[in-house]
mmCIF file of C-alpha atoms and ligand atoms in Angstrom:
data_model
loop_
_atom_site.group_PDB
_atom_site.id
_atom_site.type_symbol
_atom_site.label_atom_id
_atom_site.label_comp_id
_atom_site.label_asym_id
_atom_site.label_seq_id
_atom_site.Cartn_x
_atom_site.Cartn_y
_atom_site.Cartn_z
ATOM 1 C CA MET G 1 -14.587 48.301 -19.210
ATOM 2 C CA ASP G 2 -17.479 49.132 -17.094
ATOM 3 C CA PHE G 3 -17.609 52.052 -16.916
ATOM 4 C CA GLN G 4 -19.918 53.042 -14.270
ATOM 5 C CA LYS G 5 -17.796 50.839 -11.568
ATOM 6 C CA LEU G 6 -14.873 53.528 -13.223
ATOM 7 C CA LEU G 7 -16.509 56.446 -11.786
ATOM 8 C CA LYS G 8 -17.398 55.802 -9.171
ATOM 9 C CA ASN G 9 -13.774 53.504 -8.149
ATOM 10 C CA PRO G 10 -11.184 54.557 -10.879
ATOM 11 C CA LYS G 11 -8.370 53.965 -8.610
ATOM 12 C CA PRO G 12 -7.719 50.139 -9.547
ATOM 13 C CA TYR G 13 -8.182 50.924 -14.146
ATOM 14 C CA ALA G 14 -5.182 53.503 -13.450
ATOM 15 C CA ILE G 15 -2.983 51.314 -12.016
ATOM 16 C CA ALA G 16 -3.849 48.784 -14.512
ATOM 17 C CA ALA G 17 -3.405 50.841 -17.621
ATOM 18 C CA LEU G 18 0.210 52.202 -16.301
ATOM 19 C CA GLU G 19 1.189 48.590 -15.311
ATOM 20 C CA LEU G 20 0.192 47.793 -19.323
ATOM 21 C CA THR G 21 2.117 50.953 -20.204
ATOM 22 C CA LYS G 22 5.689 49.959 -18.315
ATOM 23 C CA ARG G 23 5.067 47.149 -20.016
ATOM 24 C CA LYS G 24 4.627 48.203 -23.748
ATOM 25 C CA LEU G 25 7.071 49.953 -23.470
ATOM 26 C CA ARG G 26 9.908 47.719 -21.201
ATOM 27 C CA THR G 27 9.024 45.425 -24.566
ATOM 28 C CA HIS G 28 9.633 48.361 -26.641
ATOM 29 C CA LEU G 29 12.812 49.293 -25.381
ATOM 30 C CA SER G 30 13.846 45.802 -24.357
ATOM 31 C CA ARG G 31 13.999 44.471 -28.285
ATOM 32 C CA GLY G 32 16.818 42.293 -29.304
ATOM 33 C CA SER G 33 17.576 38.229 -29.353
ATOM 34 C CA ALA G 34 19.467 37.678 -26.375
ATOM 35 C CA VAL G 35 16.366 36.080 -23.938
ATOM 36 C CA HIS G 36 13.715 34.282 -24.838
ATOM 37 C CA CYS G 37 10.237 34.115 -22.012
ATOM 38 C CA GLU G 38 9.016 30.082 -22.874
ATOM 39 C CA ILE G 39 6.013 31.395 -21.651
ATOM 40 C CA CYS G 40 4.387 33.562 -23.897
ATOM 41 C CA LEU G 41 7.413 33.269 -26.548
ATOM 42 C CA TRP G 42 8.777 37.185 -26.597
ATOM 43 C CA ASN G 43 12.626 37.734 -27.476
ATOM 44 C CA GLY G 44 14.426 41.289 -26.328
ATOM 45 C CA ALA G 45 17.636 42.265 -24.403
ATOM 46 C CA GLN G 46 16.970 42.073 -20.843
ATOM 47 C CA PHE G 47 14.077 40.145 -18.484
ATOM 48 C CA PHE G 48 13.228 42.971 -16.256
ATOM 49 C CA ASN G 49 13.419 42.505 -12.232
ATOM 50 C CA GLY G 50 13.633 38.931 -12.955
ATOM 51 C CA LYS G 51 10.255 39.407 -14.733
ATOM 52 C CA CYS G 52 9.399 39.064 -18.256
ATOM 53 C CA PRO G 53 7.806 42.458 -20.351
ATOM 54 C CA LYS G 54 5.596 41.054 -21.796
ATOM 55 C CA CYS G 55 3.888 38.455 -19.729
ATOM 56 C CA ASN G 56 4.778 39.509 -17.009
ATOM 57 C CA SER G 57 6.221 35.313 -15.771
ATOM 58 C CA LEU G 58 8.785 34.791 -13.117
ATOM 59 C CA PRO G 59 12.004 32.766 -14.193
ATOM 60 C CA ARG G 60 10.130 30.198 -11.183
ATOM 61 C CA THR G 61 7.137 29.805 -14.249
ATOM 62 C CA ARG G 62 9.847 29.822 -16.860
ATOM 63 C CA LEU G 63 11.942 27.165 -15.341
ATOM 64 C CA ILE G 64 8.601 24.357 -15.702
ATOM 65 C CA PRO G 65 9.085 24.380 -19.927
ATOM 66 C CA PHE G 66 12.518 23.417 -19.652
ATOM 67 C CA SER G 67 11.688 21.305 -16.531
ATOM 68 C CA LEU G 68 9.663 19.499 -18.833
ATOM 69 C CA ARG G 69 11.855 19.514 -22.025
ATOM 70 C CA HIS G 70 14.836 18.297 -19.296
ATOM 71 C CA PHE G 71 12.321 15.367 -18.081
ATOM 72 C CA GLY G 72 11.336 14.434 -21.643
ATOM 73 C CA LEU G 73 7.440 15.365 -20.574
ATOM 74 C CA ILE G 74 6.379 17.591 -23.165
ATOM 75 C CA ARG G 75 4.288 14.293 -24.904
ATOM 76 C CA GLY G 76 1.129 14.125 -26.966
ATOM 77 C CA ASN G 77 -1.938 12.896 -26.155
ATOM 78 C CA GLN G 78 -1.738 12.931 -22.271
ATOM 79 C CA LYS G 79 -4.075 13.343 -19.456
ATOM 80 C CA ILE G 80 -2.518 15.956 -17.424
ATOM 81 C CA LEU G 81 -3.591 17.709 -13.880
ATOM 82 C CA HIS G 82 -1.637 20.808 -12.699
ATOM 83 C CA ILE G 83 -2.410 22.274 -8.940
ATOM 84 C CA ALA G 84 -3.011 25.255 -8.556
ATOM 85 C CA PRO G 85 -1.476 26.860 -11.709
ATOM 86 C CA ASN G 86 -1.303 30.821 -12.041
ATOM 87 C CA LEU G 87 -2.285 31.802 -15.574
ATOM 88 C CA ASN G 88 1.596 31.849 -17.310
ATOM 89 C CA GLU G 89 1.480 28.186 -16.447
ATOM 90 C CA TYR G 90 -1.933 27.586 -17.339
ATOM 91 C CA ASN G 91 -1.357 29.336 -20.772
ATOM 92 C CA TYR G 92 1.900 26.997 -21.561
ATOM 93 C CA VAL G 93 0.731 24.321 -21.272
ATOM 94 C CA LYS G 94 -2.261 24.544 -23.287
ATOM 95 C CA ASN G 95 -0.493 25.999 -25.407
ATOM 96 C CA THR G 96 2.683 23.813 -26.218
ATOM 97 C CA PHE G 97 1.280 20.034 -24.896
ATOM 98 C CA GLU G 98 -0.306 18.659 -28.622
ATOM 99 C CA ASN G 99 -3.915 16.426 -28.338
ATOM 100 C CA ILE G 100 -4.372 16.923 -24.748
ATOM 101 C CA GLN G 101 -6.330 14.613 -23.655
ATOM 102 C CA VAL G 102 -8.288 16.042 -20.772
ATOM 103 C CA TYR G 103 -6.220 19.297 -18.508
ATOM 104 C CA ASP G 104 -7.171 19.742 -15.596
ATOM 105 C CA ARG G 105 -6.154 22.534 -13.275
ATOM 106 C CA LEU G 106 -7.242 22.036 -9.769
ATOM 107 C CA ASN G 107 -7.361 24.534 -7.009
ATOM 108 C CA ILE G 108 -8.794 24.849 -3.021
ATOM 109 C CA ARG G 109 -10.446 28.094 -4.367
ATOM 110 C CA GLU G 110 -12.450 29.431 -7.815
ATOM 111 C CA VAL G 111 -9.609 30.840 -9.178
ATOM 112 C CA PRO G 112 -11.215 31.567 -13.695
ATOM 113 C CA HIS G 113 -9.062 29.149 -14.893
ATOM 114 C CA ILE G 114 -9.140 26.280 -12.819
ATOM 115 C CA ASN G 115 -11.823 23.617 -13.722
ATOM 116 C CA LEU G 116 -11.493 21.293 -10.288
ATOM 117 C CA VAL G 117 -12.289 22.765 -7.068
ATOM 118 C CA GLN G 118 -10.868 20.492 -4.489
ATOM 119 C CA ASP G 119 -9.010 19.794 -1.890
ATOM 120 C CA ILE G 120 -5.338 18.109 -3.037
ATOM 121 C CA THR G 121 -4.662 15.551 0.138
ATOM 122 C CA LYS G 122 -8.375 14.347 -1.106
ATOM 123 C CA THR G 123 -9.957 14.508 -4.104
ATOM 124 C CA ASP G 124 -12.819 12.358 -5.777
ATOM 125 C CA ILE G 125 -10.313 11.886 -8.448
ATOM 126 C CA PRO G 126 -10.701 7.990 -9.421
ATOM 127 C CA ASP G 127 -7.546 6.086 -9.273
ATOM 128 C CA ASN G 128 -5.146 5.688 -12.130
ATOM 129 C CA SER G 129 -6.763 9.475 -13.985
ATOM 130 C CA TYR G 130 -3.181 10.871 -15.401
ATOM 131 C CA ASP G 131 -0.118 10.226 -17.278
ATOM 132 C CA LEU G 132 1.423 13.664 -15.555
ATOM 133 C CA VAL G 133 1.328 16.422 -12.345
ATOM 134 C CA ILE G 134 2.020 19.633 -12.182
ATOM 135 C CA VAL G 135 3.126 20.713 -9.182
ATOM 136 C CA TRP G 136 4.206 23.866 -9.064
ATOM 137 C CA HIS G 137 5.815 25.888 -5.975
ATOM 138 C CA VAL G 138 1.904 24.801 -4.220
ATOM 139 C CA LEU G 139 3.719 22.110 -1.640
ATOM 140 C CA GLU G 140 5.174 24.737 0.918
ATOM 141 C CA HIS G 141 1.822 25.924 1.798
ATOM 142 C CA ILE G 142 -0.198 22.432 2.596
ATOM 143 C CA VAL G 143 -0.014 21.114 5.943
ATOM 144 C CA GLU G 144 -0.837 17.860 5.359
ATOM 145 C CA ASP G 145 2.399 17.811 1.949
ATOM 146 C CA ARG G 146 2.192 13.398 2.946
ATOM 147 C CA LYS G 147 -1.340 13.641 2.072
ATOM 148 C CA ALA G 148 -1.353 15.333 -1.357
ATOM 149 C CA ALA G 149 1.658 13.190 -2.214
ATOM 150 C CA SER G 150 -0.154 9.546 -1.662
ATOM 151 C CA GLU G 151 -3.262 11.290 -4.036
ATOM 152 C CA ILE G 152 -0.785 12.527 -6.251
ATOM 153 C CA TYR G 153 0.713 9.327 -6.325
ATOM 154 C CA ARG G 154 -2.848 6.853 -6.280
ATOM 155 C CA ILE G 155 -4.093 9.423 -9.520
ATOM 156 C CA LEU G 156 -1.516 9.254 -11.316
ATOM 157 C CA LYS G 157 -1.389 6.693 -13.811
ATOM 158 C CA PRO G 158 0.960 3.287 -13.356
ATOM 159 C CA LYS G 159 4.005 4.899 -15.040
ATOM 160 C CA GLY G 160 3.142 7.945 -14.356
ATOM 161 C CA ASN G 161 5.551 11.036 -13.974
ATOM 162 C CA LEU G 162 4.711 13.597 -11.415
ATOM 163 C CA LEU G 163 6.954 17.272 -12.182
ATOM 164 C CA MET G 164 7.144 18.828 -8.978
ATOM 165 C CA SER G 165 8.956 21.937 -7.921
ATOM 166 C CA VAL G 166 9.273 24.040 -4.100
ATOM 167 C CA PRO G 167 10.883 26.793 -2.752
ATOM 168 C CA ILE G 168 14.847 26.108 -0.890
ATOM 169 C CA TYR G 169 14.929 27.994 1.794
ATOM 170 C CA PRO G 170 17.782 28.930 3.027
ATOM 171 C CA ALA G 171 18.837 29.152 -0.167
ATOM 172 C CA GLY G 172 20.859 25.437 0.091
ATOM 173 C CA ASN G 173 18.807 24.436 2.863
ATOM 174 C CA LEU G 174 19.958 20.815 3.412
ATOM 175 C CA ILE G 175 17.626 19.573 6.249
ATOM 176 C CA THR G 176 13.506 19.926 5.649
ATOM 177 C CA TYR G 177 12.324 21.858 9.134
ATOM 178 C CA GLU G 178 8.534 22.807 10.380
ATOM 179 C CA ASP G 179 6.930 22.876 13.609
ATOM 180 C CA PRO G 180 3.323 22.465 13.952
ATOM 181 C CA ALA G 181 3.731 24.171 17.112
ATOM 182 C CA ILE G 182 4.771 27.240 14.576
ATOM 183 C CA LYS G 183 2.635 29.504 14.746
ATOM 184 C CA TYR G 184 0.442 31.671 11.054
ATOM 185 C CA GLU G 185 1.795 35.016 12.316
ATOM 186 C CA ASP G 186 5.721 33.886 12.627
ATOM 187 C CA TYR G 187 5.521 31.452 9.663
ATOM 188 C CA GLU G 188 7.501 34.469 7.591
ATOM 189 C CA LYS G 189 9.772 35.004 10.417
ATOM 190 C CA VAL G 190 10.190 31.455 10.620
ATOM 191 C CA HIS G 191 10.016 30.123 7.015
ATOM 192 C CA GLY G 192 10.705 32.999 4.725
ATOM 193 C CA HIS G 193 6.538 33.493 3.402
ATOM 194 C CA ASP G 194 3.308 34.449 5.422
ATOM 195 C CA ASP G 195 1.459 31.689 3.915
ATOM 196 C CA HIS G 196 4.499 29.150 3.913
ATOM 197 C CA CYS G 197 4.494 26.511 6.633
ATOM 198 C CA ARG G 198 7.461 24.888 6.327
ATOM 199 C CA SER G 199 10.788 24.953 4.774
ATOM 200 C CA CYS G 200 12.172 22.602 2.298
ATOM 201 C CA GLY G 201 15.390 21.191 2.039
ATOM 202 C CA MET G 202 16.951 18.982 -0.417
ATOM 203 C CA ASP G 203 15.962 16.223 1.059
ATOM 204 C CA TYR G 204 12.554 17.051 0.289
ATOM 205 C CA TYR G 205 11.578 14.216 -1.843
ATOM 206 C CA LYS G 206 12.422 12.139 0.649
ATOM 207 C CA ARG G 207 8.903 11.887 1.627
ATOM 208 C CA PHE G 208 7.500 10.977 -2.073
ATOM 209 C CA GLU G 209 9.513 8.546 -2.566
ATOM 210 C CA SER G 210 7.424 7.131 0.638
ATOM 211 C CA VAL G 211 4.756 6.914 -0.955
ATOM 212 C CA GLY G 212 6.691 4.631 -3.946
ATOM 213 C CA PHE G 213 8.160 6.509 -6.353
ATOM 214 C CA SER G 214 10.570 7.216 -7.858
ATOM 215 C CA THR G 215 13.317 10.577 -8.098
ATOM 216 C CA GLN G 216 15.578 12.105 -11.111
ATOM 217 C CA VAL G 217 16.123 15.083 -9.709
ATOM 218 C CA LEU G 218 17.254 18.531 -11.491
ATOM 219 C CA GLU G 219 19.569 21.316 -9.385
ATOM 220 C CA GLU G 220 21.486 22.764 -11.761
ATOM 221 C CA TYR G 221 20.699 24.485 -15.259
ATOM 222 C CA THR G 222 22.998 25.278 -17.796
ATOM 223 C CA ALA G 223 24.715 28.939 -17.396
ATOM 224 C CA GLU G 224 22.785 28.981 -20.753
ATOM 225 C CA GLY G 225 19.259 28.152 -19.729
ATOM 226 C CA LEU G 226 20.426 30.554 -16.933
ATOM 227 C CA LYS G 227 20.701 33.194 -18.460
ATOM 228 C CA ARG G 228 18.639 33.024 -21.992
ATOM 229 C CA TYR G 229 15.265 31.501 -20.031
ATOM 230 C CA GLY G 230 16.013 34.000 -17.205
ATOM 231 C CA LEU G 231 15.394 30.844 -14.603
ATOM 232 C CA SER G 232 15.308 31.193 -11.279
ATOM 233 C CA GLN G 233 18.779 30.081 -9.028
ATOM 234 C CA ASN G 234 18.579 28.269 -6.106
ATOM 235 C CA HIS G 235 15.514 25.934 -6.868
ATOM 236 C CA VAL G 236 15.623 22.201 -7.127
ATOM 237 C CA VAL G 237 13.253 20.118 -9.909
ATOM 238 C CA TRP G 238 12.108 16.947 -8.957
ATOM 239 C CA CYS G 239 10.880 14.144 -11.703
ATOM 240 C CA PHE G 240 9.170 11.177 -9.959
ATOM 241 C CA SER G 241 7.741 8.436 -11.547
ATOM 242 C CA LYS G 242 4.715 5.636 -10.334
HETATM 243 ZN ZN1 ZN Y 301 6.585 36.619 -21.722
#
């Protein structure tokens, strides 16, 4: 800890210490085995507001392990590209896949656990580079998502897989809606989030089929999955194959 910084501005440190204490207390109070966080392997009585008290993972993040298993994608010796992972997603993949040949993490901005700072709509990654690409709640932020779909198709190996989820908004929405005339400041009013450039619907997978992918879908999970792993509802997961 940098004590000079702490003395100058103690507030962020106090907030971080308080958050850590809160999580430790919740972890302690929630001892049990009814729920299991597949991100940090914590077992307990309950999640708190959907979050794991130990690693703070969100329900939608915990849907990744469930989906990877559902589609049989957890295999050894793979080359993996993870687009804009959060820290929990990164740690999960790093610790779960055996003998990873390559695990690249791409983001348009520099983030500590990222190793490729590139734009997914136009990378300099060679053709047929990866066995698996994971893109989780990212494409609703990317205006040129069709270009991103083509780029992912290009850099996947033949028979490679793309695991993808986007938020469906509003819940159950069937038809994807976007309009370039909608201004950035109106995104929240129209799309439910101040940085979402479209409202994705259940038909969103068609954009990926149009660049050559074939599709499998996971839209309903078992009640056991929902409760035990604290999964997000109203989300859909697609597994695309090249
Ligand atoms: Zn956890």
